[in-house]
Amino acid sequence: MSQDDQPQFVSVPVPSQYVTQVYAYLAGLTGATASAPTAAGAGGAPPALPAGPEEGAAGEPGKLPVVEWTVEDFRRLMIEPLGSVQVVARLLDVLATQPDARVSYTELATRLGLEKKSLQGNLAAFTRAVHRHYHRRNWPMTWVEALTSEPGLKSEFFYTVNATLARRWLEARAQG
């Protein structure tokens, strides 16, 4: 690789509350994942979504499909050695015990014993794994941004797994 091929870096001051969103956005620019900046004061990293055309399941350019998560998908996810996938497996353990309940990003980070920035990085990496290994664009959980009582935040993301997916996750865990 020649010196001309090396990227040039520039320092850009960013308010601390937007650092993780900027990281996710930059990842999207490099072809990984992207996340649009959220409302001021939003806490809890938004999910990293595709920045543009992704390679489809058949290898053709285009958006990846939304595909329902099955018990077999979850069994495969459980044994995936990637650290980010294992973090999300632990996150699903939390969400599946309370189907349809919204759990805040802050609470998830606390319950998983992770710094919020670490959880954000794991979620971004999980998105890449979902795209590459599962050939879909959707996570097995959903999220919504809402007002929060968390000190210093106006809003944050709340994650949910529906009853059907919670049942499938718990069935996959039981099959081990």
PDB file of C-alpha atoms in Angstrom:
ATOM      1  CA  MET A   1       0.000   0.000   0.000  1.00  0.00           C
ATOM      2  CA  SER A   2       1.496   3.310  -1.032  1.00  0.00           C
ATOM      3  CA  GLN A   3       1.402   6.435   1.058  1.00  0.00           C
ATOM      4  CA  ASP A   4      -1.178   7.864  -1.379  1.00  0.00           C
ATOM      5  CA  ASP A   5      -3.507   4.981  -0.441  1.00  0.00           C
ATOM      6  CA  GLN A   6      -3.331   5.835   3.257  1.00  0.00           C
ATOM      7  CA  PRO A   7      -6.329   7.773   4.618  1.00  0.00           C
ATOM      8  CA  GLN A   8      -5.720  11.258   5.942  1.00  0.00           C
ATOM      9  CA  PHE A   9      -7.108  11.946   9.420  1.00  0.00           C
ATOM     10  CA  VAL A  10      -8.395  15.213  10.809  1.00  0.00           C
ATOM     11  CA  SER A  11      -9.347  15.891  14.429  1.00  0.00           C
ATOM     12  CA  VAL A  12     -12.902  17.146  14.774  1.00  0.00           C
ATOM     13  CA  PRO A  13     -14.252  18.265  18.156  1.00  0.00           C
ATOM     14  CA  VAL A  14     -17.532  16.519  18.958  1.00  0.00           C
ATOM     15  CA  PRO A  15     -19.747  17.078  22.004  1.00  0.00           C
ATOM     16  CA  SER A  16     -19.232  14.066  24.264  1.00  0.00           C
ATOM     17  CA  GLN A  17     -22.888  13.037  24.179  1.00  0.00           C
ATOM     18  CA  TYR A  18     -22.594  12.422  20.408  1.00  0.00           C
ATOM     19  CA  VAL A  19     -19.316  10.508  20.314  1.00  0.00           C
ATOM     20  CA  THR A  20     -20.819   7.040  19.974  1.00  0.00           C
ATOM     21  CA  GLN A  21     -23.244   8.196  17.286  1.00  0.00           C
ATOM     22  CA  VAL A  22     -20.358   9.781  15.359  1.00  0.00           C
ATOM     23  CA  TYR A  23     -18.361   6.528  15.655  1.00  0.00           C
ATOM     24  CA  ALA A  24     -21.311   4.593  14.254  1.00  0.00           C
ATOM     25  CA  TYR A  25     -21.731   7.110  11.439  1.00  0.00           C
ATOM     26  CA  LEU A  26     -18.035   6.896  10.540  1.00  0.00           C
ATOM     27  CA  ALA A  27     -18.268   3.113  10.505  1.00  0.00           C
ATOM     28  CA  GLY A  28     -21.082   3.482   7.973  1.00  0.00           C
ATOM     29  CA  LEU A  29     -18.948   5.660   5.755  1.00  0.00           C
ATOM     30  CA  THR A  30     -16.335   2.910   5.660  1.00  0.00           C
ATOM     31  CA  GLY A  31     -18.915   0.354   4.581  1.00  0.00           C
ATOM     32  CA  ALA A  32     -19.684  -1.151   7.959  1.00  0.00           C
ATOM     33  CA  THR A  33     -22.730   0.395   9.626  1.00  0.00           C
ATOM     34  CA  ALA A  34     -24.180   3.822  10.118  1.00  0.00           C
ATOM     35  CA  SER A  35     -26.488   5.496  12.536  1.00  0.00           C
ATOM     36  CA  ALA A  36     -28.065   8.857  12.013  1.00  0.00           C
ATOM     37  CA  PRO A  37     -27.438  11.371  14.761  1.00  0.00           C
ATOM     38  CA  THR A  38     -30.250  11.377  17.276  1.00  0.00           C
ATOM     39  CA  ALA A  39     -32.032  14.104  19.162  1.00  0.00           C
ATOM     40  CA  ALA A  40     -29.923  16.246  21.461  1.00  0.00           C
ATOM     41  CA  GLY A  41     -29.350  14.565  24.753  1.00  0.00           C
ATOM     42  CA  ALA A  42     -30.345  11.126  23.509  1.00  0.00           C
ATOM     43  CA  GLY A  43     -28.713   8.418  25.531  1.00  0.00           C
ATOM     44  CA  GLY A  44     -28.213   4.835  24.645  1.00  0.00           C
ATOM     45  CA  ALA A  45     -26.800   4.217  21.278  1.00  0.00           C
ATOM     46  CA  PRO A  46     -29.235   3.797  18.441  1.00  0.00           C
ATOM     47  CA  PRO A  47     -28.871   0.638  16.451  1.00  0.00           C
ATOM     48  CA  ALA A  48     -26.420   0.787  13.601  1.00  0.00           C
ATOM     49  CA  LEU A  49     -28.305   0.581  10.326  1.00  0.00           C
ATOM     50  CA  PRO A  50     -27.077   0.155   6.779  1.00  0.00           C
ATOM     51  CA  ALA A  51     -25.726   3.361   5.268  1.00  0.00           C
ATOM     52  CA  GLY A  52     -26.595   2.430   1.736  1.00  0.00           C
ATOM     53  CA  PRO A  53     -26.838  -0.546  -0.558  1.00  0.00           C
ATOM     54  CA  GLU A  54     -25.779  -3.738   1.143  1.00  0.00           C
ATOM     55  CA  GLU A  55     -24.934  -6.939  -0.618  1.00  0.00           C
ATOM     56  CA  GLY A  56     -28.084  -9.016  -0.859  1.00  0.00           C
ATOM     57  CA  ALA A  57     -28.356 -12.652   0.143  1.00  0.00           C
ATOM     58  CA  ALA A  58     -27.817 -13.686  -3.481  1.00  0.00           C
ATOM     59  CA  GLY A  59     -24.738 -11.466  -3.772  1.00  0.00           C
ATOM     60  CA  GLU A  60     -26.556  -8.829  -5.787  1.00  0.00           C
ATOM     61  CA  PRO A  61     -26.479  -5.190  -4.743  1.00  0.00           C
ATOM     62  CA  GLY A  62     -29.547  -4.040  -2.888  1.00  0.00           C
ATOM     63  CA  LYS A  63     -31.025  -3.920   0.555  1.00  0.00           C
ATOM     64  CA  LEU A  64     -30.800  -6.992   2.699  1.00  0.00           C
ATOM     65  CA  PRO A  65     -34.209  -8.446   3.560  1.00  0.00           C
ATOM     66  CA  VAL A  66     -36.018  -8.429   6.869  1.00  0.00           C
ATOM     67  CA  VAL A  67     -36.135 -12.088   7.914  1.00  0.00           C
ATOM     68  CA  GLU A  68     -37.957 -13.559  10.914  1.00  0.00           C
ATOM     69  CA  TRP A  69     -35.603 -15.029  13.519  1.00  0.00           C
ATOM     70  CA  THR A  70     -36.168 -18.763  14.035  1.00  0.00           C
ATOM     71  CA  VAL A  71     -35.157 -21.114  16.844  1.00  0.00           C
ATOM     72  CA  GLU A  72     -32.453 -22.477  14.529  1.00  0.00           C
ATOM     73  CA  ASP A  73     -31.156 -18.926  13.887  1.00  0.00           C
ATOM     74  CA  PHE A  74     -30.986 -18.399  17.649  1.00  0.00           C
ATOM     75  CA  ARG A  75     -29.197 -21.726  18.199  1.00  0.00           C
ATOM     76  CA  ARG A  76     -26.634 -20.649  15.629  1.00  0.00           C
ATOM     77  CA  LEU A  77     -26.330 -17.226  17.263  1.00  0.00           C
ATOM     78  CA  MET A  78     -25.743 -18.815  20.686  1.00  0.00           C
ATOM     79  CA  ILE A  79     -22.660 -20.698  19.492  1.00  0.00           C
ATOM     80  CA  GLU A  80     -21.198 -17.855  17.427  1.00  0.00           C
ATOM     81  CA  PRO A  81     -17.736 -17.155  18.899  1.00  0.00           C
ATOM     82  CA  LEU A  82     -17.705 -13.412  18.093  1.00  0.00           C
ATOM     83  CA  GLY A  83     -17.630 -11.406  21.322  1.00  0.00           C
ATOM     84  CA  SER A  84     -20.191  -8.903  20.041  1.00  0.00           C
ATOM     85  CA  VAL A  85     -22.632 -11.680  19.249  1.00  0.00           C
ATOM     86  CA  GLN A  86     -22.158 -13.136  22.728  1.00  0.00           C
ATOM     87  CA  VAL A  87     -22.898  -9.723  24.264  1.00  0.00           C
ATOM     88  CA  VAL A  88     -26.149  -9.603  22.293  1.00  0.00           C
ATOM     89  CA  ALA A  89     -26.918 -13.177  23.403  1.00  0.00           C
ATOM     90  CA  ARG A  90     -26.649 -11.964  27.004  1.00  0.00           C
ATOM     91  CA  LEU A  91     -28.800  -8.956  26.098  1.00  0.00           C
ATOM     92  CA  LEU A  92     -31.431 -11.319  24.669  1.00  0.00           C
ATOM     93  CA  ASP A  93     -31.304 -13.319  27.911  1.00  0.00           C
ATOM     94  CA  VAL A  94     -32.320 -10.133  29.736  1.00  0.00           C
ATOM     95  CA  LEU A  95     -35.017  -9.111  27.262  1.00  0.00           C
ATOM     96  CA  ALA A  96     -36.526 -12.600  26.894  1.00  0.00           C
ATOM     97  CA  THR A  97     -37.323 -12.780  30.608  1.00  0.00           C
ATOM     98  CA  GLN A  98     -39.702  -9.848  30.170  1.00  0.00           C
ATOM     99  CA  PRO A  99     -41.243 -10.048  26.664  1.00  0.00           C
ATOM    100  CA  ASP A 100     -42.733  -6.851  25.261  1.00  0.00           C
ATOM    101  CA  ALA A 101     -41.261  -4.791  28.125  1.00  0.00           C
ATOM    102  CA  ARG A 102     -39.081  -1.818  27.215  1.00  0.00           C
ATOM    103  CA  VAL A 103     -35.638  -1.988  28.803  1.00  0.00           C
ATOM    104  CA  SER A 104     -33.495   1.139  28.640  1.00  0.00           C
ATOM    105  CA  TYR A 105     -30.045   1.200  27.111  1.00  0.00           C
ATOM    106  CA  THR A 106     -28.696   2.395  30.470  1.00  0.00           C
ATOM    107  CA  GLU A 107     -30.279  -0.533  32.313  1.00  0.00           C
ATOM    108  CA  LEU A 108     -29.008  -3.019  29.738  1.00  0.00           C
ATOM    109  CA  ALA A 109     -25.462  -1.699  29.991  1.00  0.00           C
ATOM    110  CA  THR A 110     -25.652  -1.927  33.782  1.00  0.00           C
ATOM    111  CA  ARG A 111     -27.140  -5.427  33.809  1.00  0.00           C
ATOM    112  CA  LEU A 112     -24.530  -6.638  31.315  1.00  0.00           C
ATOM    113  CA  GLY A 113     -21.714  -5.030  33.306  1.00  0.00           C
ATOM    114  CA  LEU A 114     -20.606  -2.921  30.344  1.00  0.00           C
ATOM    115  CA  GLU A 115     -19.745   0.716  29.799  1.00  0.00           C
ATOM    116  CA  LYS A 116     -22.275   2.353  27.479  1.00  0.00           C
ATOM    117  CA  LYS A 117     -19.601   2.961  24.824  1.00  0.00           C
ATOM    118  CA  SER A 118     -18.617  -0.700  24.951  1.00  0.00           C
ATOM    119  CA  LEU A 119     -22.219  -1.770  24.488  1.00  0.00           C
ATOM    120  CA  GLN A 120     -22.491   0.598  21.501  1.00  0.00           C
ATOM    121  CA  GLY A 121     -19.423  -0.945  19.898  1.00  0.00           C
ATOM    122  CA  ASN A 122     -20.798  -4.432  20.429  1.00  0.00           C
ATOM    123  CA  LEU A 123     -24.153  -3.474  18.894  1.00  0.00           C
ATOM    124  CA  ALA A 124     -22.421  -1.993  15.847  1.00  0.00           C
ATOM    125  CA  ALA A 125     -20.323  -5.142  15.435  1.00  0.00           C
ATOM    126  CA  PHE A 126     -23.438  -7.275  15.883  1.00  0.00           C
ATOM    127  CA  THR A 127     -25.077  -5.398  13.006  1.00  0.00           C
ATOM    128  CA  ARG A 128     -22.151  -6.309  10.769  1.00  0.00           C
ATOM    129  CA  ALA A 129     -22.445  -9.956  11.855  1.00  0.00           C
ATOM    130  CA  VAL A 130     -26.185  -9.955  11.131  1.00  0.00           C
ATOM    131  CA  HIS A 131     -25.512  -8.605   7.636  1.00  0.00           C
ATOM    132  CA  ARG A 132     -22.607 -10.918   6.823  1.00  0.00           C
ATOM    133  CA  HIS A 133     -23.570 -14.161   8.522  1.00  0.00           C
ATOM    134  CA  TYR A 134     -27.364 -14.053   8.623  1.00  0.00           C
ATOM    135  CA  HIS A 135     -27.950 -12.122   5.360  1.00  0.00           C
ATOM    136  CA  ARG A 136     -30.627  -9.904   6.852  1.00  0.00           C
ATOM    137  CA  ARG A 137     -30.879  -6.343   8.039  1.00  0.00           C
ATOM    138  CA  ASN A 138     -33.015  -6.815  11.133  1.00  0.00           C
ATOM    139  CA  TRP A 139     -32.013  -7.541  14.697  1.00  0.00           C
ATOM    140  CA  PRO A 140     -33.958 -10.030  16.818  1.00  0.00           C
ATOM    141  CA  MET A 141     -35.046  -7.157  19.077  1.00  0.00           C
ATOM    142  CA  THR A 142     -36.603  -3.776  18.395  1.00  0.00           C
ATOM    143  CA  TRP A 143     -35.933  -0.342  19.814  1.00  0.00           C
ATOM    144  CA  VAL A 144     -37.629   2.978  20.292  1.00  0.00           C
ATOM    145  CA  GLU A 145     -36.326   6.339  21.447  1.00  0.00           C
ATOM    146  CA  ALA A 146     -38.341   7.780  24.312  1.00  0.00           C
ATOM    147  CA  LEU A 147     -38.115  10.274  27.151  1.00  0.00           C
ATOM    148  CA  THR A 148     -36.187   9.010  30.143  1.00  0.00           C
ATOM    149  CA  SER A 149     -35.770   9.797  33.798  1.00  0.00           C
ATOM    150  CA  GLU A 150     -32.057   8.949  33.533  1.00  0.00           C
ATOM    151  CA  PRO A 151     -30.071  11.886  34.975  1.00  0.00           C
ATOM    152  CA  GLY A 152     -28.440  14.016  32.300  1.00  0.00           C
ATOM    153  CA  LEU A 153     -30.477  12.562  29.441  1.00  0.00           C
ATOM    154  CA  LYS A 154     -33.603  13.852  27.757  1.00  0.00           C
ATOM    155  CA  SER A 155     -34.235  10.598  25.948  1.00  0.00           C
ATOM    156  CA  GLU A 156     -32.634   7.248  25.349  1.00  0.00           C
ATOM    157  CA  PHE A 157     -33.262   4.033  23.485  1.00  0.00           C
ATOM    158  CA  PHE A 158     -35.411   1.286  24.914  1.00  0.00           C
ATOM    159  CA  TYR A 159     -35.078  -2.274  23.642  1.00  0.00           C
ATOM    160  CA  THR A 160     -37.789  -4.926  23.429  1.00  0.00           C
ATOM    161  CA  VAL A 161     -38.172  -8.499  22.284  1.00  0.00           C
ATOM    162  CA  ASN A 162     -41.693  -9.619  21.427  1.00  0.00           C
ATOM    163  CA  ALA A 163     -43.299 -12.653  23.037  1.00  0.00           C
ATOM    164  CA  THR A 164     -42.813 -14.890  19.993  1.00  0.00           C
ATOM    165  CA  LEU A 165     -39.104 -14.155  19.691  1.00  0.00           C
ATOM    166  CA  ALA A 166     -38.655 -14.387  23.460  1.00  0.00           C
ATOM    167  CA  ARG A 167     -40.213 -17.880  23.372  1.00  0.00           C
ATOM    168  CA  ARG A 168     -37.956 -18.890  20.461  1.00  0.00           C
ATOM    169  CA  TRP A 169     -34.882 -17.533  22.233  1.00  0.00           C
ATOM    170  CA  LEU A 170     -35.701 -19.389  25.439  1.00  0.00           C
ATOM    171  CA  GLU A 171     -36.397 -22.567  23.461  1.00  0.00           C
ATOM    172  CA  ALA A 172     -33.010 -22.276  21.743  1.00  0.00           C
ATOM    173  CA  ARG A 173     -31.320 -21.702  25.130  1.00  0.00           C
ATOM    174  CA  ALA A 174     -33.084 -24.772  26.567  1.00  0.00           C
ATOM    175  CA  GLN A 175     -31.853 -26.892  23.645  1.00  0.00           C
ATOM    176  CA  GLY A 176     -28.386 -25.511  24.386  1.00  0.00           C
TER     177      GLY A 176
END
